Tab-separated table of C-alpha atoms and ligand atoms in Angstrom:
chain	number	residue	atom	x	y	z
A	1379	MET	CA	6.860	39.651	26.836
A	1380	ASN	CA	4.772	41.905	24.343
A	1381	ALA	CA	5.236	40.361	21.080
A	1382	ARG	CA	3.675	42.284	18.039
A	1383	LYS	CA	3.971	41.832	14.321
A	1384	ILE	CA	3.174	44.436	11.869
A	1385	ILE	CA	3.774	44.284	7.990
A	1386	ILE	CA	4.759	47.320	5.976
A	1387	GLY	CA	4.418	47.700	2.181
A	1388	ARG	CA	1.465	45.257	2.068
A	1389	GLN	CA	-1.476	46.802	-0.115
A	1390	ARG	CA	-4.045	44.921	-2.325
A	1391	GLU	CA	-3.178	46.768	-5.410
A	1392	ARG	CA	0.470	46.434	-4.949
A	1393	ARG	CA	0.235	42.566	-4.619
A	1394	ILE	CA	-2.059	42.502	-7.750
A	1395	ILE	CA	0.478	44.384	-9.753
A	1396	TRP	CA	3.081	42.147	-8.354
A	1397	ALA	CA	1.250	39.113	-9.287
A	1398	ALA	CA	0.565	40.044	-12.750
A	1399	MET	CA	4.310	41.037	-13.566
A	1400	ARG	CA	5.424	37.614	-11.898
A	1401	ALA	CA	2.815	35.673	-14.005
A	1402	SER	CA	4.251	37.468	-17.191
A	1403	LEU	CA	7.958	36.377	-16.172
A	1404	GLU	CA	6.885	32.967	-15.163
A	1405	SER	CA	5.342	32.271	-18.410
A	1406	GLY	CA	8.336	33.119	-20.448
A	1407	LYS	CA	11.681	30.843	-20.708
A	1408	HIS	CA	13.872	33.496	-19.590
A	1409	LYS	CA	15.403	34.477	-16.407
A	1410	TYR	CA	15.354	38.205	-15.535
A	1411	LYS	CA	18.354	39.274	-13.634
A	1412	ARG	CA	19.845	42.644	-12.568
A	1413	SER	CA	21.948	42.513	-15.642
A	1414	GLY	CA	18.974	41.742	-18.124
A	1415	LYS	CA	17.197	38.989	-19.639
A	1416	LYS	CA	19.044	35.824	-19.961
A	1417	SER	CA	18.048	32.378	-21.390
A	1418	ARG	CA	17.276	29.539	-19.378
A	1419	SER	CA	18.067	27.021	-21.828
A	1420	GLN	CA	21.378	25.655	-20.170
A	1421	TRP	CA	18.832	23.932	-17.604
A	1422	SER	CA	17.699	21.346	-20.069
A	1423	THR	CA	21.527	20.577	-20.876
A	1424	PHE	CA	22.255	20.500	-17.097
A	1425	GLU	CA	19.346	17.833	-16.646
A	1426	LYS	CA	20.580	15.669	-19.475
A	1427	LEU	CA	23.873	15.583	-17.613
A	1428	LEU	CA	22.183	14.825	-14.350
A	1429	ARG	CA	20.315	12.003	-16.067
A	1430	VAL	CA	23.874	10.479	-17.118
A	1431	PHE	CA	25.361	11.224	-13.644
A	1432	ARG	CA	22.306	9.524	-12.059
A	1433	TRP	CA	22.989	6.321	-14.022
A	1434	PHE	CA	26.714	6.088	-13.215
A	1435	LEU	CA	25.784	6.354	-9.419
A	1436	LYS	CA	23.454	3.711	-9.783
A	1437	LEU	CA	25.724	1.593	-11.676
A	1438	GLY	CA	28.277	2.316	-8.974
A	1439	GLY	CA	25.873	1.514	-6.022
A	1440	LEU	CA	26.107	5.008	-4.610
A	1441	TYR	CA	22.730	6.371	-5.369
A	1442	GLN	CA	20.969	4.913	-2.242
A	1443	LYS	CA	23.788	6.279	-0.207
A	1444	GLY	CA	23.107	9.776	-1.744
A	1445	ILE	CA	19.659	9.630	-0.602
A	1446	GLN	CA	20.402	8.610	2.581
A	1447	ASN	CA	22.706	11.623	2.973
A	1448	ALA	CA	20.094	13.813	1.890
A	1449	GLN	CA	17.564	12.743	4.474
A	1450	GLU	CA	20.024	13.153	7.408
A	1451	VAL	CA	19.262	16.770	8.165
A	1452	LYS	CA	21.921	18.450	10.344
A	1453	VAL	CA	21.272	21.049	12.987
A	1454	GLU	CA	23.517	24.117	12.630
A	1455	ARG	CA	23.665	26.904	15.483
A	1456	ILE	CA	25.226	30.127	15.054
A	1457	THR	CA	25.415	33.158	17.425
A	1458	LEU	CA	25.771	36.659	15.924
A	1459	SER	CA	26.702	39.704	17.894
A	1460	PHE	CA	25.478	43.162	17.040
A	1461	ASP	CA	26.186	46.343	18.908
A	1462	ASP	CA	22.882	48.070	17.582
A	1463	LEU	CA	20.738	44.998	18.405
A	1464	PRO	CA	17.974	46.353	20.945
A	1465	GLU	CA	18.268	45.030	24.334
A	1466	ALA	CA	14.778	43.227	24.083
A	1467	PHE	CA	16.014	41.055	21.203
A	1468	ASP	CA	19.270	39.939	23.069
A	1469	GLY	CA	19.022	36.075	22.605
A	1470	PHE	CA	16.401	36.137	19.904
A	1471	THR	CA	16.560	33.137	17.894
A	1472	ILE	CA	15.737	32.691	14.150
A	1473	LEU	CA	14.893	29.307	12.810
A	1474	HIS	CA	16.236	29.601	9.339
A	1475	LEU	CA	14.664	27.112	6.862
A	1476	THR	CA	15.481	27.300	3.168
A	1477	ASP	CA	15.313	25.163	-0.267
A	1478	LEU	CA	12.913	22.659	1.352
A	1479	HIS	CA	12.014	21.264	-2.317
A	1480	ILE	CA	9.663	19.340	-0.128
A	1481	ASP	CA	8.550	17.082	-3.074
A	1482	SER	CA	11.751	15.970	-3.882
A	1483	LEU	CA	12.051	13.289	-1.141
A	1484	PRO	CA	8.871	11.592	0.181
A	1485	GLY	CA	8.402	12.350	3.593
A	1486	HIS	CA	11.031	14.475	4.212
A	1487	GLU	CA	9.008	16.987	6.150
A	1488	GLU	CA	9.202	14.514	8.902
A	1489	ASN	CA	13.252	14.415	8.734
A	1490	ILE	CA	13.124	18.508	8.932
A	1491	LEU	CA	10.569	18.329	12.074
A	1492	ASN	CA	12.651	15.813	13.726
A	1493	ALA	CA	15.853	17.700	13.567
A	1494	ILE	CA	13.763	20.871	14.954
A	1495	GLU	CA	12.125	18.993	17.594
A	1496	GLY	CA	13.021	20.088	21.293
A	1497	ASN	CA	14.841	23.280	20.280
A	1498	HIS	CA	13.742	26.874	21.224
A	1499	TYR	CA	13.244	29.638	18.511
A	1500	ASP	CA	11.309	32.678	18.339
A	1501	THR	CA	10.253	32.693	14.822
A	1502	VAL	CA	10.670	30.684	11.552
A	1503	PHE	CA	12.180	32.106	8.340
A	1504	LEU	CA	11.670	30.167	5.189
A	1505	ASN	CA	13.972	31.522	2.329
A	1506	GLY	CA	12.405	29.867	-0.776
A	1507	ASP	CA	12.230	26.947	-3.157
A	1508	TYR	CA	9.610	25.015	-1.593
A	1509	ARG	CA	8.892	22.552	-4.656
A	1510	ARG	CA	11.203	20.535	-6.875
A	1511	ASP	CA	10.342	21.842	-10.312
A	1512	THR	CA	10.461	25.429	-11.514
A	1513	SER	CA	7.149	25.069	-13.424
A	1514	GLY	CA	3.922	23.130	-13.244
A	1515	SER	CA	1.517	22.223	-10.476
A	1516	PHE	CA	2.504	23.055	-7.030
A	1517	ARG	CA	-0.287	20.917	-5.316
A	1518	PRO	CA	2.125	18.091	-3.919
A	1519	ILE	CA	3.813	20.598	-1.642
A	1520	ILE	CA	0.570	21.801	0.079
A	1521	LYS	CA	0.191	18.925	2.383
A	1522	PRO	CA	3.696	18.731	3.463
A	1523	MET	CA	4.169	22.446	3.900
A	1524	GLN	CA	0.748	22.586	5.893
A	1525	ARG	CA	2.304	19.617	8.074
A	1526	ILE	CA	5.470	21.589	8.885
A	1527	SER	CA	3.644	24.969	9.505
A	1528	ASP	CA	1.303	23.344	11.869
A	1529	ALA	CA	3.965	21.790	14.019
A	1530	LEU	CA	5.889	24.959	14.138
A	1531	ASN	CA	4.171	27.627	16.239
A	1532	PRO	CA	6.745	30.223	17.423
A	1533	PRO	CA	5.638	33.520	19.199
A	1534	PHE	CA	6.807	36.022	16.366
A	1535	GLY	CA	5.318	33.964	13.603
A	1536	LYS	CA	6.373	32.130	10.304
A	1537	TRP	CA	7.526	34.388	7.562
A	1538	ALA	CA	8.598	33.252	3.960
A	1539	VAL	CA	9.740	34.648	0.581
A	1540	LEU	CA	9.614	33.096	-2.820
A	1541	GLY	CA	12.607	31.252	-4.503
A	1542	ASN	CA	13.326	30.555	-8.223
A	1543	HIS	CA	11.502	27.479	-7.978
A	1544	ASP	CA	8.281	28.743	-6.858
A	1545	THR	CA	5.136	30.580	-8.487
A	1546	TYR	CA	3.144	33.454	-7.546
A	1547	LEU	CA	0.250	31.160	-7.361
A	1548	MET	CA	1.475	30.103	-4.029
A	1549	ALA	CA	0.716	33.473	-2.415
A	1550	GLU	CA	-2.958	32.337	-2.621
A	1551	TYR	CA	-2.419	29.559	0.100
A	1552	GLU	CA	-0.453	31.910	2.734
A	1553	GLU	CA	-3.429	32.109	5.007
A	1554	GLU	CA	-4.384	28.618	4.467
A	1555	VAL	CA	-0.990	27.233	5.446
A	1556	GLY	CA	-0.411	29.830	8.154
A	1557	ILE	CA	2.954	31.304	6.847
A	1558	SER	CA	3.090	34.998	6.113
A	1559	LEU	CA	4.896	35.658	2.585
A	1560	LEU	CA	6.963	38.853	2.172
A	1561	VAL	CA	6.707	40.035	-1.228
A	1562	ASN	CA	8.769	43.209	-1.318
A	1563	GLU	CA	7.511	43.762	2.298
A	1564	SER	CA	8.775	44.280	5.679
A	1565	ALA	CA	7.725	42.795	8.875
A	1566	VAL	CA	8.225	44.646	12.048
A	1567	PHE	CA	8.751	42.635	15.404
A	1568	GLU	CA	8.018	44.341	18.460
A	1569	LYS	CA	8.930	43.288	22.065
A	1570	ASP	CA	8.890	45.300	25.353
A	1571	GLY	CA	8.454	48.706	23.249
A	1572	GLU	CA	11.574	47.757	21.123
A	1573	LYS	CA	11.651	46.901	17.310
A	1574	ILE	CA	13.607	45.050	14.683
A	1575	PHE	CA	12.673	44.660	11.068
A	1576	LEU	CA	12.731	41.869	8.453
A	1577	THR	CA	12.344	42.682	4.743
A	1578	GLY	CA	11.540	39.762	2.232
A	1579	THR	CA	12.103	40.454	-1.510
A	1580	ASP	CA	10.969	38.532	-4.418
A	1581	ASP	CA	13.561	35.961	-5.771
A	1582	PRO	CA	16.349	37.871	-7.696
A	1583	PHE	CA	17.673	34.724	-9.202
A	1584	TYR	CA	14.916	34.534	-12.014
A	1585	TYR	CA	12.659	37.223	-11.018
A	1586	PHE	CA	14.512	40.476	-10.320
A	1587	SER	CA	12.508	43.656	-10.330
A	1588	GLU	CA	12.825	47.125	-9.062
A	1589	GLN	CA	10.315	46.443	-6.674
A	1590	ALA	CA	12.933	44.437	-4.597
A	1591	ILE	CA	15.430	47.215	-4.581
A	1592	LEU	CA	12.474	49.667	-3.389
A	1593	ALA	CA	11.870	47.394	-0.609
A	1594	LEU	CA	15.523	47.406	0.685
A	1595	GLU	CA	15.581	51.115	0.312
A	1596	ARG	CA	12.173	51.762	2.502
A	1597	PRO	CA	13.150	53.958	5.235
A	1598	LEU	CA	13.093	51.790	8.378
A	1599	GLU	CA	14.992	53.054	11.430
A	1600	GLY	CA	16.704	50.278	13.692
A	1601	PHE	CA	18.038	46.808	13.287
A	1602	LYS	CA	17.231	45.349	9.855
A	1603	ILE	CA	17.255	41.854	8.542
A	1604	ALA	CA	16.945	40.863	4.875
A	1605	MET	CA	15.658	37.700	3.828
A	1606	ILE	CA	16.450	36.961	0.107
A	1607	HIS	CA	16.686	33.825	-1.760
A	1608	THR	CA	20.056	34.402	-3.193
A	1609	SER	CA	22.798	36.660	-2.080
A	1610	GLU	CA	22.764	38.747	-5.250
A	1611	LEU	CA	21.118	42.043	-3.460
A	1612	ARG	CA	23.638	42.030	-0.797
A	1613	ASP	CA	25.223	45.372	-1.943
A	1614	PHE	CA	21.655	47.190	-1.936
A	1615	ALA	CA	21.019	45.735	1.665
A	1616	ALA	CA	24.403	46.730	2.830
A	1617	LYS	CA	24.010	50.163	1.363
A	1618	ASN	CA	20.772	50.674	3.069
A	1619	GLY	CA	22.021	49.752	6.531
A	1620	TYR	CA	20.782	46.134	6.757
A	1621	GLN	CA	22.983	44.499	9.545
A	1622	LEU	CA	22.182	40.767	8.617
A	1623	TYR	CA	21.373	39.112	5.369
A	1624	LEU	CA	20.131	35.306	5.069
A	1625	SER	CA	20.076	33.390	1.838
A	1626	GLY	CA	20.021	29.932	0.455
A	1627	HIS	CA	19.580	28.962	-3.206
A	1628	THR	CA	22.909	27.091	-3.615
A	1629	HIS	CA	22.222	23.881	-1.552
A	1630	GLY	CA	25.976	24.652	-0.624
A	1631	GLY	CA	26.625	22.599	-4.032
A	1632	GLN	CA	24.500	19.558	-2.619
A	1633	ILE	CA	27.150	17.272	-4.291
A	1634	CYS	CA	30.560	18.288	-3.146
A	1635	LEU	CA	34.127	16.976	-3.258
A	1636	PRO	CA	35.422	15.267	-0.079
A	1637	ASN	CA	36.881	18.750	1.004
A	1638	GLN	CA	33.354	19.961	1.023
A	1639	LYS	CA	34.210	22.177	-2.211
A	1640	ALA	CA	31.111	22.620	-4.270
A	1641	ILE	CA	31.229	21.465	-8.039
A	1642	ILE	CA	28.136	23.230	-9.046
A	1643	THR	CA	26.394	26.242	-6.996
A	1644	HIS	CA	24.103	27.867	-9.616
A	1645	GLN	CA	25.315	31.183	-8.657
A	1646	PHE	CA	28.001	33.471	-9.981
A	1647	GLU	CA	28.594	35.817	-6.804
A	1648	GLY	CA	31.903	33.888	-5.874
A	1649	ASN	CA	32.888	30.953	-3.509
A	1650	GLU	CA	32.552	32.940	-0.193
A	1651	TYR	CA	28.817	33.128	-0.874
A	1652	THR	CA	28.241	29.376	-1.609
A	1653	ALA	CA	27.631	28.170	1.986
A	1654	GLY	CA	28.033	29.684	5.680
A	1655	MET	CA	29.039	33.372	6.933
A	1656	TRP	CA	30.100	35.882	4.919
A	1657	ASN	CA	30.663	39.670	5.365
A	1658	TYR	CA	30.053	42.223	2.808
A	1659	HIS	CA	30.897	45.725	3.599
A	1660	GLY	CA	30.302	45.456	7.507
A	1661	MET	CA	26.977	43.778	6.947
A	1662	THR	CA	26.755	39.919	8.182
A	1663	GLY	CA	25.647	37.338	5.897
A	1664	TYR	CA	24.805	33.791	5.965
A	1665	THR	CA	23.876	31.263	3.057
A	1666	SER	CA	22.331	27.960	4.387
A	1667	ARG	CA	23.013	24.718	2.431
A	1668	GLY	CA	19.218	24.179	2.537
A	1669	CYS	CA	17.331	21.204	3.848
A	1670	GLY	CA	16.180	19.679	0.791
A	1671	VAL	CA	17.412	18.759	-2.718
A	1672	SER	CA	16.565	19.439	-6.474
A	1673	GLY	CA	17.858	17.989	-9.615
A	1674	ILE	CA	18.609	14.516	-8.446
A	1675	PRO	CA	17.815	13.856	-4.691
A	1676	ILE	CA	21.125	13.032	-3.251
A	1677	ARG	CA	23.898	14.771	-1.398
A	1678	PHE	CA	27.403	13.912	-0.944
A	1679	ASN	CA	29.849	15.698	1.405
A	1680	CYS	CA	27.278	18.545	2.152
A	1681	PRO	CA	24.470	17.578	4.619
A	1682	PRO	CA	21.246	19.301	4.452
A	1683	GLU	CA	20.786	21.882	7.372
A	1684	ILE	CA	18.122	23.575	9.413
A	1685	THR	CA	19.833	26.911	11.186
A	1686	PHE	CA	19.159	28.216	14.548
A	1687	ILE	CA	20.594	31.912	14.512
A	1688	THR	CA	20.608	33.532	17.826
A	1689	LEU	CA	21.179	37.205	17.992
A	1690	LYS	CA	23.270	38.823	20.877
A	1691	LYS	CA	23.794	42.091	21.797
A	1692	SER	CA	27.511	42.876	21.985
B	1459	FE2	FE1	16.828	25.553	-4.347
């Protein structure tokens, strides 16, 4: 095997401009959507409601059960067939991890690593939301993220994007942790003379910018995968010939009714984008339930997941 990785669109100046813009957006109390600037104020109301909910769960003796559920990471395996997948990538397996919120549950990195152990994968994609909070220090996540990174060494490397809980400052730790961050950039995977592409954009849920669209419009000839924290940019990806779109963010609802119906999903894209497979104008999409928790560290009827996605040539 002749594995090679190249990054397109990474330039020092471009990163500096992005960091300055992201820093400015992070310092405000708004979210920046495709549709414009919106208030984030409803989050504080939501947190108050969560505190009441937590109190009821503790009273009813369900809180510990919810924490236990959040620690039982389920392995999901999906095989996706594509006509236009290069032969060399037939059987190529992606380990997709998202929404780790690794400081929400102490020691959760071991639950994730135990679920991964013994499985084969060619690359690791990390689809954002590494910390619990949306602001403040991210130092508590460095050690557990380092632990995860040290334990995973696939031939095609580890690739990440930022989510709405993350800060641009995390980009500084990229080399130290050993994970390549894609900020509106594309990675090229080469094997036996053939190529596939991975484009990762900045988070569109809080920090949308035109740079994300320009990254998806970059002319790349061949099989293309988009890794974006939410499904919000699926139309741009489909329009630009992406075959596969991977997202997270929703946690599958995290707390669901017994029929697995999510109560709250923090997205407005439609129920079909909350969890699992979807299709948008011929492009295959997958939304992971994520492997961590935010808000309150519990799950009901919605197990955390790690996902092995195997690409097949049809
Ligand atoms: Fe998340």
